[in-house]
Amino acid sequence: MAFPQPRPQVPQLPQHLLRTIECQQGAVRAVRFNADGNYVLTCGSDKSLKLWSVSRGTLLKTYTGHGYEVLDVDSSYDNSQLCSCSSDKTVILWDVASGQVTRKLRGHAGKVNCVQFNEEATVMLSGSIDGTVRCWDTRSRRYEPIQILDEARDGISSLKVSEHELLIGSVDGRVRLYDLRMGQLHVDFIGSPITCVCFSRDGQCTLSSSLDSTVRLLDKSSGEMLGEYSGHVNKGYKLDCCLSDKDTHVLSCSEDGHVYFWDLVEGSLTLKLPVGKAVVQSLSFHPTEPRLLTAMEGHVQVWGAEPEDTAKLSSVC
Amino acid sequence: NMASDEDSDEDFVTYGTPLEPLEEDEPIRKPVPVHEQTVKDEKGRYKRFHGAFTGGFSAGYFNTVGSQEGWTPSTFVSSRQQKAERQNARPEDFMDEEDFSEHGIAPREIVTTEDFASERKDQLKDKARAVSSLAALIPGDTGLLEELIAPARSSIGVELLRKMGWKDGQGVGPRLKRRQRKQNTDAVKVHGGALLPSGSEESEDEDDEFAPENVTFAPKDVVPVDFTPKVDSHGLGYRGLNPLQALGGGSESAHINLFTLQSDRTSSLFGDRNSGQKRRGGIAGQAFGVGAMENEDADIYHKDSMSNYDTVLGGEEPGDGLYGWTAPQQYTRKKNDSKRDVVYLGRILDGFTLASQVTEIKTVYPPPDLPRDYRPVHYFRPVVDLSTVSPIVAQALQASRGHLSQDAPQQGRHSLDSSQRRDMLGETVAKEQNKSPDSLTSPAKTQASSETKTFKPFQKNPQKQARYDLYINKLKKGDKEALESSLDSSMTEWERGRERDEFVRAAVLYKPSNSSLSSRFTRSKNEDDTDSVEVTRDQENDVDDKQAAVKMKMFGKLTRDTFEWHPEKLLCKRFNVPDPYPGSSTVGMPKIKRDKYSVFNFLTITDSSHVSREGPSASKPPGSSTTLPHLTPEVNKKSRWDKTGKVSEPKDPLSAFLSETLAQSDGKQTEPKTDEEEKEEDEEEVRPPMDLFKAIFASSSDEKSSSSSEEDSEEEEVAPSTSEPIQISAETLNPPVSAQITPAPDISKVPGII
């Protein structure tokens, strides 16, 4: 006879401001946790890319080499490499430790909105305003992409990579799911331009936010809608959305300066986190802990579930 | 005397270089010192001697071992793909190839293994053994011992036969009935010669009577055919006198048989059963030969025996006198075979058998009779270009050949057009069905050809172009006043002057392009590229349907399209995923070629911009999508509203359209429909969908959207706003959205934020 299951804990939401980082790099276009969540990467409009420590909030490294504002960044699973994309139409592969440009890949015809490593960091995928997703090989010295996915009819706004799937959101109002294992392409019609897509952590669902101020949770295999979340404002900007660390909540940026938390199952608004007055441009959820990063204008805020962190820190200071 | 000297000089062959004739006056030359003694090779290069005694030859690379790179030892290399191998050095590795034979190293080649080798191979060994056994103390002993000791080994063929039930001495093949006796007699015939009484066959017949019906016997062993090559120049079957046998021919040989049945060849095949006897005879007999004075034939030391004499008068000799005393014994036996006797009286050589079928006599056809005045020499008529030849010659040629050489190329079958060929063949004109495609294609073709072949510099002004064409035509004909006559007389002098200049320049510029330039270029091979465009094979479902589904929040089947998609092999490899389509070379979506100028192409390309623009203007209720005409082939999947099944999934847009129009013109519906639907159909006939109009009349909205988005991005680049959040490129699609964008305050200007 097994012991009774421990009562599931009430999921804690990162609603306490732990730290504010002034990035000093113009507007922060995107903020991202690294693979293990110990570091923060910020993309600045002053062509720089910065690496921060979350716990101390200190600047560790600045990566310069882009010719225009940096739009997205991703770190490899082993934290040894970074890939970033920029309005200068290039994708850059960085060496984290040395800060040197390992490879600079040109080929996109327009600014590159999003970039992502695959699981083993053997391929970089970049989506551009030119409507293509290019798959770059990080192992070879070739400067041509392995494959170009040009099925989208408008710019690519967001993409995510799982073990064997590519989830690509496009401004043409469709979410495309490329299944490499099956050799199939599933196109889900949303209707409104997609701003952000992501997988749920169990890999069964896809989340997509669109310019009709709605976030939709779709079943990955059938395309059926499991949940619809609205209330926030997303009408003109490319805003991020994500799921919480345990898939309990759906989060989305909003143009009214808040981050919205919805209960995933019920679809009800759980929390409306006030971040600031301006548009919350980007957010990133910690891979394992209830910790959130938000980017607004020139600074990044770190949010945690418990406020004592800050207390501790202040006492230390 | 002098003459004789000269003769002798010429006769002698001289070797080496003669010494220079000594002249008394000349002082004795100094010997050349050693360091000045040089040797040159045949090409005049200095040659160096090597070795201690200057007699060595040059080895290696400039007196070194190794090569140009120097002496590089084989380095140890071992990787995942290439494991290091243990190397056993053999003497051959250090030898030159040409020295192999000198040291008895056989060249390596592929040989059958002993298991599969036939037993023929051992003949050499057998012979060697036989020789050694002769020389041994106990003759024949060593071989015996070796055979006793040697492990039993038989070829794989024999093994297989044994497994199938074959026994030594039997023939190969299915078992027969009533053949045992025959086999015995055959065997005796082969080995024993004619000793058996001729009445044996009768007895065999008698024995057959007693052979039981249900007992089968193995077939008789087949005597292998002797394939020994004939190396002598004798006649077939003839064997020269064996001097041993002829001179020392022992007691057994009553007479020397040149046509022995059991030649050495056959005996070698049958094994050495008789060899013992022969050997014995070799030593025994007369020991000391015949004296020089004596007659050879007198066999003085020879013991006479009764077997040398015929016991019966006129005994075995055949009566026909066909042969002399050398008549083969075989003949006597063959006589019994009456069937053969009729056909062939002569002796059958060993290794030959009588053919069972008479060979067909080949009919020889005589060569055709040549005409009397035929001369076996061909001469070629000279090909003369008529334009260069005087008319008299041309006429003569014409008379001789019947037609001009200029016509010759036209005689080629391929250069004729169909009507000419038809005339030649005497065929009638085909009916309308053949004609109709012609009439369809011809105008387009002629137009295309004229367009491509002649350049039209004044296409914008048709009248001017006409004048220019006239001028060109006249120029071609050689009209000297071509320019003046082709110009419009109603024009002013200045205009005419200008046009004259233009025409001359155009003619100079563009006329050579027809002849000289065009000869330098070839037409591209895939011309059809210009007419067709690659389109993805699978097209998305109707967008309006989806839009409606989205509005009703019915995501799922209605909003999802699934296509075949081929990932690049390398991508699969990088993702650690097996290639879903191994062997397929296509990458991405499978594509097909379609007519570039087909209206239906543009119909199929649906865009969200279509939707957004159409949305408010059309303002259809969601249910109205049933009324959508099925002109477009996009509806591959059945949607919820297609339950009536009137979508017949057309494969080809053109055929679909044709069938649709046909059905409409006939006034019949292809399938029974409800009244409502018929009404709706009527509406459709009255007003085709907007898509069609747009595709025909409006410029492609696709281009618009793309160009505008490009402009947008350019604008953004030109005027970057540092603080403004990233704008999505969707404004062009949704104008209201773009209107609502409020520029965020520039942080550089707002000090409070920083």
JSON list of N, CA and C in Angstrom, two decimals, chain B residues 129-160:
[
{"chain": "B", "resi": 129, "resn": "ARG", "atom": "N", "xyz": [54.32, -38.43, -58.30]},
{"chain": "B", "resi": 129, "resn": "ARG", "atom": "CA", "xyz": [54.34, -39.57, -57.40]},
{"chain": "B", "resi": 129, "resn": "ARG", "atom": "C", "xyz": [54.70, -40.85, -58.15]},
{"chain": "B", "resi": 130, "resn": "ALA", "atom": "N", "xyz": [54.16, -40.94, -59.36]},
{"chain": "B", "resi": 130, "resn": "ALA", "atom": "CA", "xyz": [54.45, -42.14, -60.15]},
{"chain": "B", "resi": 130, "resn": "ALA", "atom": "C", "xyz": [55.94, -42.23, -60.45]},
{"chain": "B", "resi": 131, "resn": "VAL", "atom": "N", "xyz": [56.51, -41.10, -60.79]},
{"chain": "B", "resi": 131, "resn": "VAL", "atom": "CA", "xyz": [57.94, -41.09, -61.10]},
{"chain": "B", "resi": 131, "resn": "VAL", "atom": "C", "xyz": [58.74, -41.49, -59.88]},
{"chain": "B", "resi": 132, "resn": "SER", "atom": "N", "xyz": [58.37, -40.91, -58.75]},
{"chain": "B", "resi": 132, "resn": "SER", "atom": "CA", "xyz": [59.13, -41.20, -57.53]},
{"chain": "B", "resi": 132, "resn": "SER", "atom": "C", "xyz": [58.95, -42.66, -57.14]},
{"chain": "B", "resi": 133, "resn": "SER", "atom": "N", "xyz": [57.80, -43.18, -57.40]},
{"chain": "B", "resi": 133, "resn": "SER", "atom": "CA", "xyz": [57.58, -44.58, -57.03]},
{"chain": "B", "resi": 133, "resn": "SER", "atom": "C", "xyz": [58.44, -45.50, -57.91]},
{"chain": "B", "resi": 134, "resn": "LEU", "atom": "N", "xyz": [58.64, -45.07, -59.13]},
{"chain": "B", "resi": 134, "resn": "LEU", "atom": "CA", "xyz": [59.50, -45.86, -60.01]},
{"chain": "B", "resi": 134, "resn": "LEU", "atom": "C", "xyz": [60.92, -45.90, -59.46]},
{"chain": "B", "resi": 135, "resn": "ALA", "atom": "N", "xyz": [61.34, -44.75, -58.99]},
{"chain": "B", "resi": 135, "resn": "ALA", "atom": "CA", "xyz": [62.72, -44.65, -58.54]},
{"chain": "B", "resi": 135, "resn": "ALA", "atom": "C", "xyz": [62.91, -45.28, -57.17]},
{"chain": "B", "resi": 136, "resn": "ALA", "atom": "N", "xyz": [61.84, -45.48, -56.46]},
{"chain": "B", "resi": 136, "resn": "ALA", "atom": "CA", "xyz": [61.98, -45.95, -55.08]},
{"chain": "B", "resi": 136, "resn": "ALA", "atom": "C", "xyz": [62.44, -47.41, -55.05]},
{"chain": "B", "resi": 137, "resn": "LEU", "atom": "N", "xyz": [62.84, -47.80, -53.87]},
{"chain": "B", "resi": 137, "resn": "LEU", "atom": "CA", "xyz": [63.31, -49.17, -53.70]},
{"chain": "B", "resi": 137, "resn": "LEU", "atom": "C", "xyz": [62.21, -50.16, -53.98]},
{"chain": "B", "resi": 138, "resn": "ILE", "atom": "N", "xyz": [61.13, -49.91, -53.33]},
{"chain": "B", "resi": 138, "resn": "ILE", "atom": "CA", "xyz": [59.97, -50.77, -53.58]},
{"chain": "B", "resi": 138, "resn": "ILE", "atom": "C", "xyz": [59.09, -50.00, -54.55]},
{"chain": "B", "resi": 139, "resn": "PRO", "atom": "N", "xyz": [59.03, -50.45, -55.79]},
{"chain": "B", "resi": 139, "resn": "PRO", "atom": "CA", "xyz": [58.27, -49.67, -56.78]},
{"chain": "B", "resi": 139, "resn": "PRO", "atom": "C", "xyz": [56.80, -49.58, -56.39]},
{"chain": "B", "resi": 140, "resn": "GLY", "atom": "N", "xyz": [56.29, -48.37, -56.54]},
{"chain": "B", "resi": 140, "resn": "GLY", "atom": "CA", "xyz": [54.85, -48.19, -56.29]},
{"chain": "B", "resi": 140, "resn": "GLY", "atom": "C", "xyz": [54.50, -48.13, -54.83]},
{"chain": "B", "resi": 141, "resn": "ASP", "atom": "N", "xyz": [55.50, -48.18, -53.99]},
{"chain": "B", "resi": 141, "resn": "ASP", "atom": "CA", "xyz": [55.19, -48.26, -52.56]},
{"chain": "B", "resi": 141, "resn": "ASP", "atom": "C", "xyz": [54.82, -46.90, -51.96]},
{"chain": "B", "resi": 142, "resn": "THR", "atom": "N", "xyz": [55.67, -45.92, -52.30]},
{"chain": "B", "resi": 142, "resn": "THR", "atom": "CA", "xyz": [55.47, -44.62, -51.65]},
{"chain": "B", "resi": 142, "resn": "THR", "atom": "C", "xyz": [54.08, -44.06, -51.92]},
{"chain": "B", "resi": 143, "resn": "GLY", "atom": "N", "xyz": [53.68, -44.20, -53.14]},
{"chain": "B", "resi": 143, "resn": "GLY", "atom": "CA", "xyz": [52.35, -43.69, -53.49]},
{"chain": "B", "resi": 143, "resn": "GLY", "atom": "C", "xyz": [51.27, -44.37, -52.68]},
{"chain": "B", "resi": 144, "resn": "LEU", "atom": "N", "xyz": [51.45, -45.66, -52.55]},
{"chain": "B", "resi": 144, "resn": "LEU", "atom": "CA", "xyz": [50.46, -46.41, -51.80]},
{"chain": "B", "resi": 144, "resn": "LEU", "atom": "C", "xyz": [50.39, -45.92, -50.37]},
{"chain": "B", "resi": 145, "resn": "LEU", "atom": "N", "xyz": [51.56, -45.80, -49.78]},
{"chain": "B", "resi": 145, "resn": "LEU", "atom": "CA", "xyz": [51.60, -45.35, -48.39]},
{"chain": "B", "resi": 145, "resn": "LEU", "atom": "C", "xyz": [50.95, -43.98, -48.24]},
{"chain": "B", "resi": 146, "resn": "GLU", "atom": "N", "xyz": [51.33, -43.14, -49.14]},
{"chain": "B", "resi": 146, "resn": "GLU", "atom": "CA", "xyz": [50.78, -41.78, -49.04]},
{"chain": "B", "resi": 146, "resn": "GLU", "atom": "C", "xyz": [49.27, -41.80, -49.16]},
{"chain": "B", "resi": 147, "resn": "GLU", "atom": "N", "xyz": [48.79, -42.62, -50.07]},
{"chain": "B", "resi": 147, "resn": "GLU", "atom": "CA", "xyz": [47.35, -42.67, -50.23]},
{"chain": "B", "resi": 147, "resn": "GLU", "atom": "C", "xyz": [46.67, -43.21, -49.00]},
{"chain": "B", "resi": 148, "resn": "LEU", "atom": "N", "xyz": [47.38, -44.15, -48.38]},
{"chain": "B", "resi": 148, "resn": "LEU", "atom": "CA", "xyz": [46.81, -44.72, -47.16]},
{"chain": "B", "resi": 148, "resn": "LEU", "atom": "C", "xyz": [46.72, -43.67, -46.07]},
{"chain": "B", "resi": 149, "resn": "ILE", "atom": "N", "xyz": [47.77, -42.89, -45.99]},
{"chain": "B", "resi": 149, "resn": "ILE", "atom": "CA", "xyz": [47.84, -41.93, -44.89]},
{"chain": "B", "resi": 149, "resn": "ILE", "atom": "C", "xyz": [47.00, -40.69, -45.17]},
{"chain": "B", "resi": 150, "resn": "ALA", "atom": "N", "xyz": [46.97, -40.32, -46.45]},
{"chain": "B", "resi": 150, "resn": "ALA", "atom": "CA", "xyz": [46.31, -39.05, -46.79]},
{"chain": "B", "resi": 150, "resn": "ALA", "atom": "C", "xyz": [44.84, -39.08, -46.37]},
{"chain": "B", "resi": 151, "resn": "PRO", "atom": "N", "xyz": [44.36, -37.98, -45.85]},
{"chain": "B", "resi": 151, "resn": "PRO", "atom": "CA", "xyz": [42.97, -37.96, -45.44]},
{"chain": "B", "resi": 151, "resn": "PRO", "atom": "C", "xyz": [42.05, -38.02, -46.66]},
{"chain": "B", "resi": 152, "resn": "ALA", "atom": "N", "xyz": [40.96, -38.72, -46.44]},
{"chain": "B", "resi": 152, "resn": "ALA", "atom": "CA", "xyz": [40.01, -38.85, -47.55]},
{"chain": "B", "resi": 152, "resn": "ALA", "atom": "C", "xyz": [39.47, -37.47, -47.88]},
{"chain": "B", "resi": 153, "resn": "ARG", "atom": "N", "xyz": [39.53, -37.17, -49.11]},
{"chain": "B", "resi": 153, "resn": "ARG", "atom": "CA", "xyz": [39.07, -35.85, -49.50]},
{"chain": "B", "resi": 153, "resn": "ARG", "atom": "C", "xyz": [38.53, -35.93, -50.91]},
{"chain": "B", "resi": 154, "resn": "SER", "atom": "N", "xyz": [37.36, -35.48, -51.05]},
{"chain": "B", "resi": 154, "resn": "SER", "atom": "CA", "xyz": [36.77, -35.50, -52.38]},
{"chain": "B", "resi": 154, "resn": "SER", "atom": "C", "xyz": [36.19, -34.12, -52.66]},
{"chain": "B", "resi": 155, "resn": "SER", "atom": "N", "xyz": [36.07, -33.86, -53.92]},
{"chain": "B", "resi": 155, "resn": "SER", "atom": "CA", "xyz": [35.61, -32.52, -54.28]},
{"chain": "B", "resi": 155, "resn": "SER", "atom": "C", "xyz": [34.16, -32.33, -53.87]},
{"chain": "B", "resi": 156, "resn": "ILE", "atom": "N", "xyz": [33.75, -31.09, -53.86]},
{"chain": "B", "resi": 156, "resn": "ILE", "atom": "CA", "xyz": [32.41, -30.76, -53.35]},
{"chain": "B", "resi": 156, "resn": "ILE", "atom": "C", "xyz": [31.35, -31.39, -54.24]},
{"chain": "B", "resi": 157, "resn": "GLY", "atom": "N", "xyz": [31.66, -31.52, -55.52]},
{"chain": "B", "resi": 157, "resn": "GLY", "atom": "CA", "xyz": [30.70, -32.12, -56.43]},
{"chain": "B", "resi": 157, "resn": "GLY", "atom": "C", "xyz": [30.45, -33.57, -56.07]},
{"chain": "B", "resi": 158, "resn": "VAL", "atom": "N", "xyz": [31.53, -34.29, -55.78]},
{"chain": "B", "resi": 158, "resn": "VAL", "atom": "CA", "xyz": [31.40, -35.70, -55.42]},
{"chain": "B", "resi": 158, "resn": "VAL", "atom": "C", "xyz": [30.64, -35.84, -54.12]},
{"chain": "B", "resi": 159, "resn": "GLU", "atom": "N", "xyz": [30.96, -34.95, -53.20]},
{"chain": "B", "resi": 159, "resn": "GLU", "atom": "CA", "xyz": [30.26, -34.98, -51.91]},
{"chain": "B", "resi": 159, "resn": "GLU", "atom": "C", "xyz": [28.77, -34.81, -52.10]},
{"chain": "B", "resi": 160, "resn": "LEU", "atom": "N", "xyz": [28.43, -33.85, -52.94]},
{"chain": "B", "resi": 160, "resn": "LEU", "atom": "CA", "xyz": [27.01, -33.60, -53.19]},
{"chain": "B", "resi": 160, "resn": "LEU", "atom": "C", "xyz": [26.37, -34.82, -53.81]}
]
